[in-house]
PDB file of C-alpha atoms in Angstrom:
ATOM      1  CA  UNK Q   2      79.370 111.117 117.807  1.00 47.00           C
ATOM      2  CA  UNK Q   3      82.060 113.786 117.795  1.00 49.00           C
ATOM      3  CA  UNK Q   4      85.794 113.136 118.072  1.00 53.00           C
ATOM      4  CA  UNK Q   5      85.828 115.378 121.155  1.00 52.00           C
ATOM      5  CA  UNK Q   6      83.252 113.165 122.877  1.00 52.00           C
ATOM      6  CA  UNK Q   7      85.173 110.025 121.914  1.00 60.00           C
ATOM      7  CA  UNK Q   8      88.399 111.503 123.261  1.00 60.00           C
ATOM      8  CA  UNK Q   9      86.749 112.217 126.618  1.00 67.00           C
ATOM      9  CA  UNK Q  10      85.634 108.610 127.133  1.00 72.00           C
ATOM     10  CA  UNK Q  11      87.930 106.539 129.356  1.00 80.00           C
ATOM     11  CA  UNK Q  12      89.972 103.792 127.762  1.00 84.00           C
ATOM     12  CA  UNK Q  13      88.805 100.284 128.721  1.00 87.00           C
ATOM     13  CA  UNK Q  14      90.930  98.355 131.177  1.00 91.00           C
ATOM     14  CA  UNK Q  15      92.778  95.479 129.505  1.00 92.00           C
ATOM     15  CA  UNK Q  16      91.571  92.016 130.509  1.00 94.00           C
ATOM     16  CA  UNK Q  17      93.648  89.995 132.941  1.00 94.00           C
ATOM     17  CA  UNK Q  18      95.413  86.942 131.504  1.00 94.00           C
ATOM     18  CA  UNK Q  19      94.552  84.109 133.872  1.00 95.00           C
ATOM     19  CA  UNK Q  20      96.292  81.341 131.967  1.00 95.00           C
ATOM     20  CA  UNK Q  21      98.264  80.814 128.767  1.00 94.00           C
ATOM     21  CA  UNK Q  22      98.607  77.405 127.092  1.00 94.00           C
ATOM     22  CA  UNK Q  23     100.250  76.110 123.928  1.00 93.00           C
ATOM     23  CA  UNK Q  24      97.654  74.281 121.813  1.00 93.00           C
ATOM     24  CA  UNK Q  25      99.627  73.390 118.675  1.00 93.00           C
ATOM     25  CA  UNK Q  26     102.950  74.168 117.046  1.00 92.00           C
ATOM     26  CA  UNK Q  27     104.305  73.690 113.512  1.00 89.00           C
ATOM     27  CA  UNK Q  28     107.336  74.870 111.587  1.00 83.00           C
ATOM     28  CA  UNK Q  29     105.731  78.269 110.964  1.00 78.00           C
ATOM     29  CA  UNK Q  30     102.880  78.686 113.453  1.00 82.00           C
ATOM     30  CA  UNK Q  31     102.186  78.463 117.149  1.00 89.00           C
ATOM     31  CA  UNK Q  32      98.595  78.394 118.454  1.00 93.00           C
ATOM     32  CA  UNK Q  33      98.096  79.733 121.977  1.00 93.00           C
ATOM     33  CA  UNK Q  34      95.004  79.581 124.180  1.00 94.00           C
ATOM     34  CA  UNK Q  35      94.413  82.495 126.545  1.00 94.00           C
ATOM     35  CA  UNK Q  36      92.069  82.477 129.534  1.00 96.00           C
ATOM     36  CA  UNK Q  37      90.959  86.091 130.044  1.00 93.00           C
ATOM     37  CA  UNK Q  38      88.992  87.929 132.716  1.00 94.00           C
ATOM     38  CA  UNK Q  39      87.558  91.272 131.585  1.00 94.00           C
ATOM     39  CA  UNK Q  40      87.121  94.284 133.843  1.00 91.00           C
ATOM     40  CA  UNK Q  41      83.373  93.562 134.186  1.00 93.00           C
ATOM     41  CA  UNK Q  42      84.129  90.049 135.488  1.00 93.00           C
ATOM     42  CA  UNK Q  43      83.315  88.162 132.266  1.00 95.00           C
ATOM     43  CA  UNK Q  44      85.712  85.330 131.490  1.00 95.00           C
ATOM     44  CA  UNK Q  45      86.441  84.031 128.000  1.00 95.00           C
ATOM     45  CA  UNK Q  46      88.857  81.701 126.222  1.00 95.00           C
ATOM     46  CA  UNK Q  47      90.656  83.203 123.233  1.00 94.00           C
ATOM     47  CA  UNK Q  48      92.919  81.488 120.724  1.00 94.00           C
ATOM     48  CA  UNK Q  49      95.617  83.308 118.819  1.00 92.00           C
ATOM     49  CA  UNK Q  50      98.200  82.486 116.182  1.00 87.00           C
ATOM     50  CA  UNK Q  51     101.806  83.490 116.756  1.00 82.00           C
ATOM     51  CA  UNK Q  52     104.751  83.073 114.422  1.00 69.00           C
ATOM     52  CA  UNK Q  53     107.724  80.830 115.055  1.00 58.00           C
ATOM     53  CA  UNK Q  54     109.754  81.793 111.974  1.00 53.00           C
ATOM     54  CA  UNK Q  55     113.159  83.406 111.583  1.00 53.00           C
ATOM     55  CA  UNK Q  56     111.919  86.942 111.047  1.00 52.00           C
ATOM     56  CA  UNK Q  57     111.343  89.768 113.528  1.00 71.00           C
ATOM     57  CA  UNK Q  58     108.746  91.554 111.424  1.00 89.00           C
ATOM     58  CA  UNK Q  59     107.598  91.784 107.839  1.00 94.00           C
ATOM     59  CA  UNK Q  60     107.682  94.247 104.963  1.00 97.00           C
ATOM     60  CA  UNK Q  61     105.517  94.864 101.894  1.00 98.00           C
ATOM     61  CA  UNK Q  62     106.890  96.963  99.051  1.00 98.00           C
ATOM     62  CA  UNK Q  63     105.091  99.332  96.670  1.00 98.00           C
ATOM     63  CA  UNK Q  64     107.816  99.447  94.008  1.00 98.00           C
ATOM     64  CA  UNK Q  65     107.376 101.980  91.210  1.00 97.00           C
ATOM     65  CA  UNK Q  66     109.589 101.840  88.112  1.00 97.00           C
ATOM     66  CA  UNK Q  67     108.090 105.176  87.008  1.00 96.00           C
ATOM     67  CA  UNK Q  68     105.562 107.682  88.437  1.00 93.00           C
ATOM     68  CA  UNK Q  69     102.524 105.893  86.929  1.00 95.00           C
ATOM     69  CA  UNK Q  70     103.199 102.194  87.469  1.00 97.00           C
ATOM     70  CA  UNK Q  71     103.732  99.669  90.245  1.00 98.00           C
ATOM     71  CA  UNK Q  72     105.268  96.183  90.235  1.00 98.00           C
ATOM     72  CA  UNK Q  73     103.062  93.271  91.287  1.00 98.00           C
ATOM     73  CA  UNK Q  74     104.029  89.617  91.611  1.00 98.00           C
ATOM     74  CA  UNK Q  75     102.065  86.499  90.808  1.00 97.00           C
ATOM     75  CA  UNK Q  76     102.741  83.700  93.299  1.00 96.00           C
ATOM     76  CA  UNK Q  77     101.105  80.514  94.527  1.00 96.00           C
ATOM     77  CA  UNK Q  78      98.985  81.031  97.663  1.00 95.00           C
ATOM     78  CA  UNK Q  79      98.512  77.759  99.522  1.00 92.00           C
ATOM     79  CA  UNK Q  80      95.596  79.214 101.512  1.00 91.00           C
ATOM     80  CA  UNK Q  81      93.568  79.528  98.295  1.00 92.00           C
ATOM     81  CA  UNK Q  82      95.251  76.707  96.383  1.00 95.00           C
ATOM     82  CA  UNK Q  83      95.702  79.094  93.472  1.00 96.00           C
ATOM     83  CA  UNK Q  84      97.936  81.817  92.077  1.00 96.00           C
ATOM     84  CA  UNK Q  85      97.270  85.361  93.271  1.00 97.00           C
ATOM     85  CA  UNK Q  86      98.468  88.815  92.324  1.00 97.00           C
ATOM     86  CA  UNK Q  87      99.981  90.821  95.163  1.00 97.00           C
ATOM     87  CA  UNK Q  88     102.842  93.093  96.205  1.00 98.00           C
ATOM     88  CA  UNK Q  89     106.339  91.788  96.952  1.00 98.00           C
ATOM     89  CA  UNK Q  90     106.768  91.085 100.654  1.00 97.00           C
ATOM     90  CA  UNK Q  91     108.732  89.055 103.157  1.00 94.00           C
ATOM     91  CA  UNK Q  92     110.178  88.713 106.631  1.00 92.00           C
ATOM     92  CA  UNK Q  93     112.720  91.028 108.212  1.00 94.00           C
ATOM     93  CA  UNK Q  94     115.796  88.961 108.999  1.00 93.00           C
ATOM     94  CA  UNK Q  95     117.609  89.369 112.359  1.00 91.00           C
ATOM     95  CA  UNK Q  96     120.024  92.287 112.086  1.00 92.00           C
ATOM     96  CA  UNK Q  97     118.094  93.994 109.278  1.00 95.00           C
ATOM     97  CA  UNK Q  98     116.149  97.230 109.437  1.00 96.00           C
ATOM     98  CA  UNK Q  99     112.937  97.494 107.434  1.00 97.00           C
ATOM     99  CA  UNK Q 100     114.538  99.462 104.576  1.00 98.00           C
ATOM    100  CA  UNK Q 101     117.298  96.886 104.117  1.00 98.00           C
ATOM    101  CA  UNK Q 102     114.757  94.053 104.280  1.00 97.00           C
ATOM    102  CA  UNK Q 103     112.486  95.763 101.747  1.00 98.00           C
ATOM    103  CA  UNK Q 104     115.335  96.276  99.286  1.00 98.00           C
ATOM    104  CA  UNK Q 105     116.487  92.660  99.667  1.00 98.00           C
ATOM    105  CA  UNK Q 106     112.966  91.289  99.136  1.00 98.00           C
ATOM    106  CA  UNK Q 107     112.523  93.536  96.103  1.00 98.00           C
ATOM    107  CA  UNK Q 108     115.751  92.166  94.596  1.00 98.00           C
ATOM    108  CA  UNK Q 109     114.775  88.572  95.360  1.00 97.00           C
ATOM    109  CA  UNK Q 110     111.186  88.729  94.122  1.00 97.00           C
ATOM    110  CA  UNK Q 111     111.229  91.351  91.356  1.00 97.00           C
ATOM    111  CA  UNK Q 112     114.840  91.595  90.201  1.00 97.00           C
ATOM    112  CA  UNK Q 113     115.138  95.280  91.130  1.00 98.00           C
ATOM    113  CA  UNK Q 114     116.764  97.338  93.845  1.00 98.00           C
ATOM    114  CA  UNK Q 115     115.723 100.851  94.848  1.00 98.00           C
ATOM    115  CA  UNK Q 116     117.876 103.921  95.440  1.00 98.00           C
ATOM    116  CA  UNK Q 117     115.076 105.380  97.571  1.00 97.00           C
ATOM    117  CA  UNK Q 118     112.789 103.547 100.013  1.00 98.00           C
ATOM    118  CA  UNK Q 119     110.385 105.438 102.279  1.00 97.00           C
ATOM    119  CA  UNK Q 120     108.211 103.896 105.037  1.00 97.00           C
ATOM    120  CA  UNK Q 121     104.500 104.485 104.402  1.00 97.00           C
ATOM    121  CA  UNK Q 122     102.381 102.787 107.052  1.00 96.00           C
ATOM    122  CA  UNK Q 123     102.114  99.826 109.412  1.00 96.00           C
ATOM    123  CA  UNK Q 124      99.242  97.401 108.789  1.00 95.00           C
ATOM    124  CA  UNK Q 125      97.893  94.513 110.859  1.00 91.00           C
ATOM    125  CA  UNK Q 126      95.937  91.466 109.788  1.00 86.00           C
ATOM    126  CA  UNK Q 127      93.105  89.829 111.790  1.00 88.00           C
ATOM    127  CA  UNK Q 128      94.211  91.407 115.111  1.00 89.00           C
ATOM    128  CA  UNK Q 129      91.650  89.350 117.077  1.00 88.00           C
ATOM    129  CA  UNK Q 130      93.595  86.226 116.152  1.00 88.00           C
ATOM    130  CA  UNK Q 131      97.220  87.262 115.587  1.00 86.00           C
ATOM    131  CA  UNK Q 132      99.723  89.973 116.425  1.00 85.00           C
ATOM    132  CA  UNK Q 133     101.254  90.137 112.946  1.00 84.00           C
ATOM    133  CA  UNK Q 134     102.301  93.596 111.718  1.00 90.00           C
ATOM    134  CA  UNK Q 135     103.411  94.513 108.206  1.00 94.00           C
ATOM    135  CA  UNK Q 136     105.545  97.556 107.394  1.00 97.00           C
ATOM    136  CA  UNK Q 137     104.629  99.036 103.994  1.00 98.00           C
ATOM    137  CA  UNK Q 138     107.345 100.932 102.128  1.00 98.00           C
ATOM    138  CA  UNK Q 139     107.419 102.941  98.900  1.00 98.00           C
ATOM    139  CA  UNK Q 140     110.387 102.104  96.634  1.00 98.00           C
ATOM    140  CA  UNK Q 141     111.365 104.467  93.797  1.00 97.00           C
ATOM    141  CA  UNK Q 142     114.362 105.120  91.547  1.00 97.00           C
ATOM    142  CA  UNK Q 143     114.671 101.427  90.707  1.00 98.00           C
ATOM    143  CA  UNK Q 144     117.651  99.688  89.106  1.00 98.00           C
ATOM    144  CA  UNK Q 145     118.085  96.084  87.870  1.00 97.00           C
ATOM    145  CA  UNK Q 146     119.486  93.812  90.590  1.00 97.00           C
ATOM    146  CA  UNK Q 147     118.682  90.152  91.208  1.00 96.00           C
ATOM    147  CA  UNK Q 148     119.350  88.231  94.423  1.00 96.00           C
ATOM    148  CA  UNK Q 149     118.560  84.543  94.941  1.00 94.00           C
ATOM    149  CA  UNK Q 150     115.459  84.025  97.070  1.00 89.00           C
ATOM    150  CA  UNK Q 151     113.725  81.143  98.806  1.00 88.00           C
ATOM    151  CA  UNK Q 152     110.741  80.898  96.442  1.00 89.00           C
ATOM    152  CA  UNK Q 153     110.100  77.373  95.098  1.00 91.00           C
ATOM    153  CA  UNK Q 154     109.660  78.711  91.550  1.00 92.00           C
ATOM    154  CA  UNK Q 155     110.397  81.977  89.724  1.00 91.00           C
ATOM    155  CA  UNK Q 156     107.791  84.640  90.424  1.00 94.00           C
ATOM    156  CA  UNK Q 157     106.007  86.365  87.560  1.00 96.00           C
ATOM    157  CA  UNK Q 158     106.448  90.134  87.791  1.00 97.00           C
ATOM    158  CA  UNK Q 159     103.768  92.359  86.242  1.00 97.00           C
ATOM    159  CA  UNK Q 160     103.554  96.125  85.810  1.00 97.00           C
ATOM    160  CA  UNK Q 161     100.211  97.833  86.494  1.00 97.00           C
ATOM    161  CA  UNK Q 162      99.034 101.437  86.485  1.00 96.00           C
ATOM    162  CA  UNK Q 163      98.608 102.708  90.037  1.00 95.00           C
ATOM    163  CA  UNK Q 164      95.723 104.950  88.965  1.00 93.00           C
ATOM    164  CA  UNK Q 165      93.720 101.953  87.719  1.00 93.00           C
ATOM    165  CA  UNK Q 166      93.086 100.295  91.077  1.00 94.00           C
ATOM    166  CA  UNK Q 167      89.401  99.807  90.287  1.00 93.00           C
ATOM    167  CA  UNK Q 168      90.421  97.526  87.437  1.00 94.00           C
ATOM    168  CA  UNK Q 169      92.660  95.516  89.753  1.00 95.00           C
ATOM    169  CA  UNK Q 170      89.877  95.172  92.316  1.00 95.00           C
ATOM    170  CA  UNK Q 171      87.589  93.736  89.644  1.00 96.00           C
ATOM    171  CA  UNK Q 172      89.986  90.842  89.066  1.00 95.00           C
ATOM    172  CA  UNK Q 173      89.453  87.471  90.731  1.00 95.00           C
ATOM    173  CA  UNK Q 174      93.169  87.033  91.439  1.00 96.00           C
ATOM    174  CA  UNK Q 175      93.771  90.337  93.271  1.00 97.00           C
ATOM    175  CA  UNK Q 176      92.190  90.363  96.720  1.00 96.00           C
ATOM    176  CA  UNK Q 177      94.843  90.544  99.455  1.00 95.00           C
ATOM    177  CA  UNK Q 178      93.597  93.258 101.828  1.00 95.00           C
ATOM    178  CA  UNK Q 179      97.044  94.474 102.832  1.00 95.00           C
ATOM    179  CA  UNK Q 180      98.139  94.904  99.224  1.00 97.00           C
ATOM    180  CA  UNK Q 181      94.930  96.758  98.381  1.00 97.00           C
ATOM    181  CA  UNK Q 182      95.333  99.101 101.355  1.00 97.00           C
ATOM    182  CA  UNK Q 183      99.023  99.657 100.570  1.00 98.00           C
ATOM    183  CA  UNK Q 184      98.295 100.659  96.971  1.00 98.00           C
ATOM    184  CA  UNK Q 185      95.558 103.119  97.949  1.00 97.00           C
ATOM    185  CA  UNK Q 186      97.788 104.662 100.628  1.00 97.00           C
ATOM    186  CA  UNK Q 187     100.722 104.958  98.219  1.00 97.00           C
ATOM    187  CA  UNK Q 188      98.518 106.437  95.500  1.00 96.00           C
ATOM    188  CA  UNK Q 189      97.056 109.037  97.860  1.00 95.00           C
ATOM    189  CA  UNK Q 190     100.516 109.966  99.143  1.00 93.00           C
ATOM    190  CA  UNK Q 191     101.804 110.459  95.602  1.00 92.00           C
ATOM    191  CA  UNK Q 192      98.759 112.542  94.652  1.00 90.00           C
ATOM    192  CA  UNK Q 193      99.230 114.763  97.697  1.00 90.00           C
ATOM    193  CA  UNK Q 194     102.825 115.424  96.675  1.00 83.00           C
ATOM    194  CA  UNK Q 195     102.125 116.343  93.036  1.00 69.00           C
ATOM    195  CA  UNK Q 196     103.875 117.521  90.998  1.00 62.00           C
ATOM    196  CA  UNK Q 197     106.100 114.497  91.575  1.00 50.00           C
ATOM    197  CA  UNK Q 198     109.716 115.357  92.254  1.00 53.00           C
ATOM    198  CA  UNK Q 199     111.621 114.091  89.200  1.00 51.00           C
ATOM    199  CA  UNK Q 200     114.532 113.118  91.469  1.00 50.00           C
ATOM    200  CA  UNK Q 201     112.428 110.225  92.825  1.00 54.00           C
ATOM    201  CA  UNK Q 202     112.618 108.556  89.426  1.00 53.00           C
TER     202      UNK Q 202
END
């Protein structure tokens, strides 16, 4: 089916929200139940997860100490009851923009700041069940800088080659979809801009 044909099709009408109820609430999460009526008359009950934390968004950082490598962190993931390898990330605090938040999280989790931070892409996660959005940023021209964070234990910081993503994907401890997408997007952006501007590093 061609893009032209897709573009000519009318957008569906959003379902009507008949009722909205709070099902459960914790320190971090709020579960809502939505009663929906679709444009064809079908009615369904949907549940969704909304945040109740301090942040107004979230950032994930592809931090590169040099043109070939990226910083990854190893942290405990309660959802899997195990340690996983992923990119540094965190909430945007009230009053922060995404660049400031990304630099702060990078200092807290990796012990580096960045002279240059460029937004890359916005990613969502399980949009049928939550409205969470993550801003991915590329951080270059790094310098040592440590800020205290809220992690319960020091994070292990590892350096990996960004051109060896297939090796990372083969690991059992590297599987977060957003981190995988962010690394591929960053790698493709850097390849499209070759030769890399030495001023970035």
